[in-house]
Coordinates of C-alpha atoms (C1' of nucleotides) in Angstrom, one line a residue:
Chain A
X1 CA 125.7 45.7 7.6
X2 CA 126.9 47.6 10.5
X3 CA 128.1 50.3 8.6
X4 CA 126.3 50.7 5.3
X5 CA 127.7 54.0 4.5
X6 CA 131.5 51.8 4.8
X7 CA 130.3 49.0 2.4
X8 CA 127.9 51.9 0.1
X9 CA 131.4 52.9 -0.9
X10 CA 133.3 50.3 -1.1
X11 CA 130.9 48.8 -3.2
X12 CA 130.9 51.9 -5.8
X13 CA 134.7 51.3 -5.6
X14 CA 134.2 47.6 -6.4
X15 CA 131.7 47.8 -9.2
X16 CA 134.1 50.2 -11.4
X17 CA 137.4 48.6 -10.4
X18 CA 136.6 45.7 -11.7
X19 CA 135.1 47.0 -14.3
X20 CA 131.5 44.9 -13.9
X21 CA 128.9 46.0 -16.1
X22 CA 124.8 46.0 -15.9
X23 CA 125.4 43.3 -18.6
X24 CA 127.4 41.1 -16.3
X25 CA 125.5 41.9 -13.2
X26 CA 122.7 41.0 -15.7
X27 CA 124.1 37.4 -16.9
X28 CA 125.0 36.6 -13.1
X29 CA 121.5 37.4 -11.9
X30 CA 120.1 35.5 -14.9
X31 CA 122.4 32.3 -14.6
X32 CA 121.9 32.4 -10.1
X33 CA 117.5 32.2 -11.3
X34 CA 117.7 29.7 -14.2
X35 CA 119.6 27.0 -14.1
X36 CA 119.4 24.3 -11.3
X37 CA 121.4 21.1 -11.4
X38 CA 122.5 19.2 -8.7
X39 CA 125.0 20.9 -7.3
X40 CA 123.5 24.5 -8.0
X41 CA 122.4 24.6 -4.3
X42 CA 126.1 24.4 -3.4
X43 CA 127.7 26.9 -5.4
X44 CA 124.5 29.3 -5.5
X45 CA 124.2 30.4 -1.2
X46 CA 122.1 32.8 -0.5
X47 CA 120.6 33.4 -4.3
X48 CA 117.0 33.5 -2.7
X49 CA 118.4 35.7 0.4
X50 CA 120.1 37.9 -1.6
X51 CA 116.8 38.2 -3.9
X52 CA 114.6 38.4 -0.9
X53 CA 117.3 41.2 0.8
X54 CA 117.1 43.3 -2.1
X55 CA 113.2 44.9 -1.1
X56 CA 114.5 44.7 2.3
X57 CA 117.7 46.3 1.9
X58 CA 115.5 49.2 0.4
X59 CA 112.9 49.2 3.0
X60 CA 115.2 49.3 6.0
X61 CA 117.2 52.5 4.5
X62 CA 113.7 53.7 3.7
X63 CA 113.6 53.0 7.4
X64 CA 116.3 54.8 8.7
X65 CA 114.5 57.6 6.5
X66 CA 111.8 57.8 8.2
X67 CA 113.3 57.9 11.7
X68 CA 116.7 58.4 12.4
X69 CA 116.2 61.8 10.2
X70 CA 112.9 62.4 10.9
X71 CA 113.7 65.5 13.0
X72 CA 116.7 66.3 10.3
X73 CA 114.3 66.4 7.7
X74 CA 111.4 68.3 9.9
X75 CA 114.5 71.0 10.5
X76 CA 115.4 71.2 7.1
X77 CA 112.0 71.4 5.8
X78 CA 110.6 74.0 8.1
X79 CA 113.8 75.8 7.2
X80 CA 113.7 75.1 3.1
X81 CA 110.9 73.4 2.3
X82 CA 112.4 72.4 -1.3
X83 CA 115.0 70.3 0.3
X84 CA 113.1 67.9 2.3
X85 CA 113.2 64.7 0.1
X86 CA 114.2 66.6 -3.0
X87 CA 114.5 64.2 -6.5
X88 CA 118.0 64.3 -6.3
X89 CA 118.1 63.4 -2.8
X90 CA 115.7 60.5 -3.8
X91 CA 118.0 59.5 -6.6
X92 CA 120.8 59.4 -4.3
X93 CA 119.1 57.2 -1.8
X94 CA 118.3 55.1 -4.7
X95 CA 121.9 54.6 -6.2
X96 CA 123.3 54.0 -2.7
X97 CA 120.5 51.2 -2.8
X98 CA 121.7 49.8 -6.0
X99 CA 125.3 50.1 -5.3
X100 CA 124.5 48.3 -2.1
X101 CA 122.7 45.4 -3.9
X102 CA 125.8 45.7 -6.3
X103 CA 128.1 44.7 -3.5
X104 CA 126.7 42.2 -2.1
X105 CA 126.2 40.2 -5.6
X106 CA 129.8 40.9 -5.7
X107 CA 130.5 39.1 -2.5
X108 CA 128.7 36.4 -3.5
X109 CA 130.4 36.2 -6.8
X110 CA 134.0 36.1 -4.6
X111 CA 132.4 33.4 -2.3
X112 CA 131.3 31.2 -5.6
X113 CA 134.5 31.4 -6.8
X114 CA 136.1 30.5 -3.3
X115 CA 134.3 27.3 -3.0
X116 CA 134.6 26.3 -6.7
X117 CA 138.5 26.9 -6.1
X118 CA 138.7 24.7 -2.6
X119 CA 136.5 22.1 -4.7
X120 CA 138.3 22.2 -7.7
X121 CA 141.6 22.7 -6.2
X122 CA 142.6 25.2 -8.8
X123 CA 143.7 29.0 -7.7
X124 CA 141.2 32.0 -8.2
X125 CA 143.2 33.5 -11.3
X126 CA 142.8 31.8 -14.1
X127 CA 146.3 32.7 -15.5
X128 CA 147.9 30.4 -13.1
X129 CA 146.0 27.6 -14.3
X130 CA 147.4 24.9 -16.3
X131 CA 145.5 22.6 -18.9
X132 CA 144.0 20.0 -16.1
X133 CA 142.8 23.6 -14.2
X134 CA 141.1 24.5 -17.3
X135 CA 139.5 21.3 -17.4
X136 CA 138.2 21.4 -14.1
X137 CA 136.8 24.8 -14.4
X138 CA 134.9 24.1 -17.9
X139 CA 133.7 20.8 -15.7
X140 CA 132.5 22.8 -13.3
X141 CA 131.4 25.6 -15.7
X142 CA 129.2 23.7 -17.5
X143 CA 127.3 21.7 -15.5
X144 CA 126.7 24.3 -13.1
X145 CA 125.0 26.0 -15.5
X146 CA 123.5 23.0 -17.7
X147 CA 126.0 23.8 -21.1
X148 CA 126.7 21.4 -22.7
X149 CA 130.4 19.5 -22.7
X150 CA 132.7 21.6 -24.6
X151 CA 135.9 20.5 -22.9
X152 CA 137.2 18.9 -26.0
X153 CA 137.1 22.4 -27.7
X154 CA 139.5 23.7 -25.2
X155 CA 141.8 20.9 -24.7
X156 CA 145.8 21.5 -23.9
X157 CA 145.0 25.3 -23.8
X158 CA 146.1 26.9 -20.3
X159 CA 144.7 29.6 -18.4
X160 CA 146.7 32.5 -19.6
X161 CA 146.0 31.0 -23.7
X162 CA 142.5 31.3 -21.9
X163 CA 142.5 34.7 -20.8
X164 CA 144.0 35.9 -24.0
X165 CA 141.2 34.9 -25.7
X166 CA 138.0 36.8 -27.7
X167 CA 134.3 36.3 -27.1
X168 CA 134.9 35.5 -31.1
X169 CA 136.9 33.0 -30.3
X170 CA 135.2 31.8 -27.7
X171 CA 132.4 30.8 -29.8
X172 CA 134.5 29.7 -32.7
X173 CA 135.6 27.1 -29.9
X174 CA 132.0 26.1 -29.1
X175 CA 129.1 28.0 -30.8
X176 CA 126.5 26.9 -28.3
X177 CA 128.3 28.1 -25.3
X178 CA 131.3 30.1 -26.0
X179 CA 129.9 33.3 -24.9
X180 CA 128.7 32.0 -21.6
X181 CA 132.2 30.3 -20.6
X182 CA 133.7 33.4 -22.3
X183 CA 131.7 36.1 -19.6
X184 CA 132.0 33.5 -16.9
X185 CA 136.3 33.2 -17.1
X186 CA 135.7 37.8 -17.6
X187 CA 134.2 37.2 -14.1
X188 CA 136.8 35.4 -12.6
X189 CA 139.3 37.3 -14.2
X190 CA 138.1 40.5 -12.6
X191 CA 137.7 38.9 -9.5
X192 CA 141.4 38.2 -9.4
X193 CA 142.4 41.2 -10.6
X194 CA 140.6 42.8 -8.1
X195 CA 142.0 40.7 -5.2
X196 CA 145.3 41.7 -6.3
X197 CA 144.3 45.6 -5.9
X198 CA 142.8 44.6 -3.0
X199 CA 146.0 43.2 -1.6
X200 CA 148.4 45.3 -2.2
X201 CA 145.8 48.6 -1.8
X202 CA 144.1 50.0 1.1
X203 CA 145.1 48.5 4.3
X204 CA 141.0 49.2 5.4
X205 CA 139.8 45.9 6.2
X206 CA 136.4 45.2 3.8
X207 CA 133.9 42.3 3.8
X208 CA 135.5 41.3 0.6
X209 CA 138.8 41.0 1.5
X210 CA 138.0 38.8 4.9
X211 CA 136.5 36.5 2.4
X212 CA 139.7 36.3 0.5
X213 CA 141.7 35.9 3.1
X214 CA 139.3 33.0 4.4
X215 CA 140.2 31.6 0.8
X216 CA 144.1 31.7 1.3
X217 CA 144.1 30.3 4.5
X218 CA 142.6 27.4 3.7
X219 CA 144.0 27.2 0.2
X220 CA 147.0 27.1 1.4
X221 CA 149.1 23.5 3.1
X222 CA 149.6 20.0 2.3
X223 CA 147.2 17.7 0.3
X224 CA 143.6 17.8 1.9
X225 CA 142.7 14.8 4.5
X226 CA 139.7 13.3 4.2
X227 CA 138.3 14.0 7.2
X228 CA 139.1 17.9 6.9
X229 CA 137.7 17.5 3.6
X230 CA 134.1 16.3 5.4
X231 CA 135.1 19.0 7.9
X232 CA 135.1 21.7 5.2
X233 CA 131.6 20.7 3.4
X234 CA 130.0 20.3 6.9
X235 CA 131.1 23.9 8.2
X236 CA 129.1 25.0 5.1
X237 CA 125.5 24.1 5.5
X238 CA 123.8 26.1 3.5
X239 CA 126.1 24.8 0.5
X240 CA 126.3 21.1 1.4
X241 CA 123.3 20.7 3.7
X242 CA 121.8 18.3 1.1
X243 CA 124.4 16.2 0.9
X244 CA 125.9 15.9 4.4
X245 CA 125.1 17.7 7.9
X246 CA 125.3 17.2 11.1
X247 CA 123.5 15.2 13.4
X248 CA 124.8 16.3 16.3
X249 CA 127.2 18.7 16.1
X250 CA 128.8 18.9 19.5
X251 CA 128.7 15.4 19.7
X252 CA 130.7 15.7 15.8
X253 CA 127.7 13.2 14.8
X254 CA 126.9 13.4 10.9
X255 CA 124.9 12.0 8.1
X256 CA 125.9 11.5 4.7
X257 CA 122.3 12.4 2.9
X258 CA 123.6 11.5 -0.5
X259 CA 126.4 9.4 -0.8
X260 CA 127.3 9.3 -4.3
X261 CA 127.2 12.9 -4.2
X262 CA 129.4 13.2 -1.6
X263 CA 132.0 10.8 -3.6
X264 CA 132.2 12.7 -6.8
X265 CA 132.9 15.9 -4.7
X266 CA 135.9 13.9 -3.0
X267 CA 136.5 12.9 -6.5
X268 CA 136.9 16.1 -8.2
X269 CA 139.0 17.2 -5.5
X270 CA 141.4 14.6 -5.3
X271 CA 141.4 14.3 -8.7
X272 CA 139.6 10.5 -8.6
X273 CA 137.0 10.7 -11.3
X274 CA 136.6 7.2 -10.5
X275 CA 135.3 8.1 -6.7
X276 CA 132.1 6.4 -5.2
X277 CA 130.8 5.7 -1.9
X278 CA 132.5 2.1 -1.5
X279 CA 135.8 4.4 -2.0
X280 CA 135.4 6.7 0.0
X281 CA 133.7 4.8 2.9
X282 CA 137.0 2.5 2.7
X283 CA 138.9 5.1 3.8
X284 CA 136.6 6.4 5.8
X285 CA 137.0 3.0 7.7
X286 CA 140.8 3.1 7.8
X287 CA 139.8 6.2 10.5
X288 CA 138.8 3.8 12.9
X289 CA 141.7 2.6 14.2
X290 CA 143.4 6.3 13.9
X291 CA 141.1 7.6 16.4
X292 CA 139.8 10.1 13.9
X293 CA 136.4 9.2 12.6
X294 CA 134.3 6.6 14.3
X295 CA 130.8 4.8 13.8
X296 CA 128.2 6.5 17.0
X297 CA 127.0 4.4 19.3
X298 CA 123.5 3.7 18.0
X299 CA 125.5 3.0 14.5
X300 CA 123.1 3.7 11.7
X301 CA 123.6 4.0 7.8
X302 CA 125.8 6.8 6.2
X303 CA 126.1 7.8 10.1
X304 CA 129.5 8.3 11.3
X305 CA 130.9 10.5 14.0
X306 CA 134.6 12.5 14.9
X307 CA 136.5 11.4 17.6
X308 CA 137.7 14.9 18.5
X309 CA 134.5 17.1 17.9
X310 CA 135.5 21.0 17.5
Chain B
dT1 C1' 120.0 -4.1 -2.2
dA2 C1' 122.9 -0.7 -0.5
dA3 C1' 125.9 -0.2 3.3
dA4 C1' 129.3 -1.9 6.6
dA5 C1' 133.5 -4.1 7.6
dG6 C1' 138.3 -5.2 6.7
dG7 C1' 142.2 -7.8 4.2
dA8 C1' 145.4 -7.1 0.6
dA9 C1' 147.9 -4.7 -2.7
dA10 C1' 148.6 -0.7 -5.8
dC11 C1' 149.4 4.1 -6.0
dC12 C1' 151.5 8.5 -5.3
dG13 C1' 153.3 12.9 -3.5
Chain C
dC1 C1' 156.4 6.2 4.2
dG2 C1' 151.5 7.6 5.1
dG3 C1' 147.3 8.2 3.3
dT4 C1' 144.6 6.9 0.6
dT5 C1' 142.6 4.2 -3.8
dT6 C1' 141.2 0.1 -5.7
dC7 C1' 139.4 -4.4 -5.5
dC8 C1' 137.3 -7.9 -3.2
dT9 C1' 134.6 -11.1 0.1
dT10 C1' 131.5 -11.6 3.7
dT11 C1' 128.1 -10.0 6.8
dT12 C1' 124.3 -7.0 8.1
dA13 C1' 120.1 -4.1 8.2

DNA sequence: TAAAAGGAAACCG
DNA sequence: CGGTTTCCTTTTA
């Protein structure tokens, strides 16, 4: 926020490239408010922030109004009195407010989709996906946002049959929730289309791309450990804090809150529907004599502690 | 009663 | 082959 004039236009630039309209900012604003399952705190960061930083947004460049240009505007008004906060200057403020807010629900959008992608294991564009990717998104999908199973409807279709679908057929699919997955996989969609404008584009460095970028580098590599995997959910807090945190973080001292929780997450990204605690804590154990993960001192339940802290 | 601890064997990229 | 996953028995808080 350094440089709201930068990300003011970069968001206009965002918001028609991709081709978003007040209908889909409408849905994802409407879906972040309603629906709450388990995992909504996890996928949802910063919903309430970004709710609460939308008044605030406008007050601070109200703000900067009001003193920064104070003397501008005493100059120009004393000068032309009709200028000084004219309706269209008004309007303008009020658009760069809006695109503003626009951007940001955009970067949230690109950091849902990044953590449903590291989760699921599946790339951001949904053409690359193959039927098991499809799966796991409609998985995810739905109980994200409390629709009801419809996987069956889908089955042995890829991404790209995906993508070529209608709304129409969408709903001929499932009739309860054919729309919603339908303007859900349009969001992804233009998310990756716009990553690939972004990545071949501009060379200007923007808040969106660093959070693709974050994606690939962690997308990328061998078959996820464990232990990176624990490393990964603790680094996000504000995602994961229900489930597992840190005790003591230079001391690499953490608590699993909610074990089962914690298992089907390890499940659905190893692909181990069949994940639980005594699973996972099993090889949690085989750590021990690695030198990777040990039980702290004072051991205590669903306790366990890195070796090697960061 | 859930979690901790490990042995043993299967599984899989 | 390594890194789990699966299953199991016994012990502990």
């Amino acid at each position: 926020m350094s440089n709201p004039e930068g990300s003011l236009s970069e968001g206009t630039v965002y918001g028609s490239r991709i081709g978003m309209t007040e209908d889909t900012f409408a849905l994802l604003e409407r879906n972040r408010v309603s629906a709450e399952p388990w995992d909504l705190e996890e996928t949802k960061p910063n919903v309430e922030a970004l709710e609460r930083g939308v008044p605030g947004l406008y007050l601070s460049c109200f703000d900067m109004l009001l003193t920064e240009d104070a003397t501008w505007l005493v100059e120009v008004s004393e000068a032309s009195p009709t200028l000084a906060m004219s309706p269209g200057l008004q309007r303008q403020e009020e658009e760069r407010s809006l695109e503003q807010v626009q951007s940001m629900v955009v970067g949230e959008v690109l950091k849902d989709i990044e953590t449903a992608c590291k989760l699921l294991n599946i790339t951001p564009d949904p053409i690359e996906w193959n039927t098991g990717n499809v799966q796991k998104w409609l998985l995810w999908t739905e109980h994200l946002y409390r629709l009801p199973h419809a996987g069956k409807a889908f089955q042995d279709l890829t991404g790209k049959d995906l993508c070529a679908m209608s709304e129409e057929e969408f709903r001929q699919r499932s009739p309860q929730c054919g729309d919603t997955l339908h303007a859900h996989l349009d969001i992804w969609k233009s998310a990756a289309w716009m990553k690939e404008r972004c990545s071949v584009g501009d060379t200007k460095t923007t808040g969106a791309e660093d959070l693709w970028s974050e994606a690939d580098s962690s997308c990328s590599g061998q078959p996820i450990h464990l232990w990176q995997f624990l490393r990964e959910l603790l680094l996000k807090p504000h995602n994961y804090g229900r489930c597992i945190r840190w005790l003591n973080k230079e001391k690499g001292i953490f608590k699993i809150e909610d074990s089962a929780h914690v298992a089907r997450l390890w499940g659905l990204r190893k692909n181990r529907p069949a994940m639980n605690y005594d699973k996972l804590s099993r090889s949690i154990r085989q750590y021990y004599k690695k030198g990777i993960i040990r039980k702290p001192d004072v051991s205590q339940r669903l306790v366990y502690q890195f070796v090697h802290p960061v």
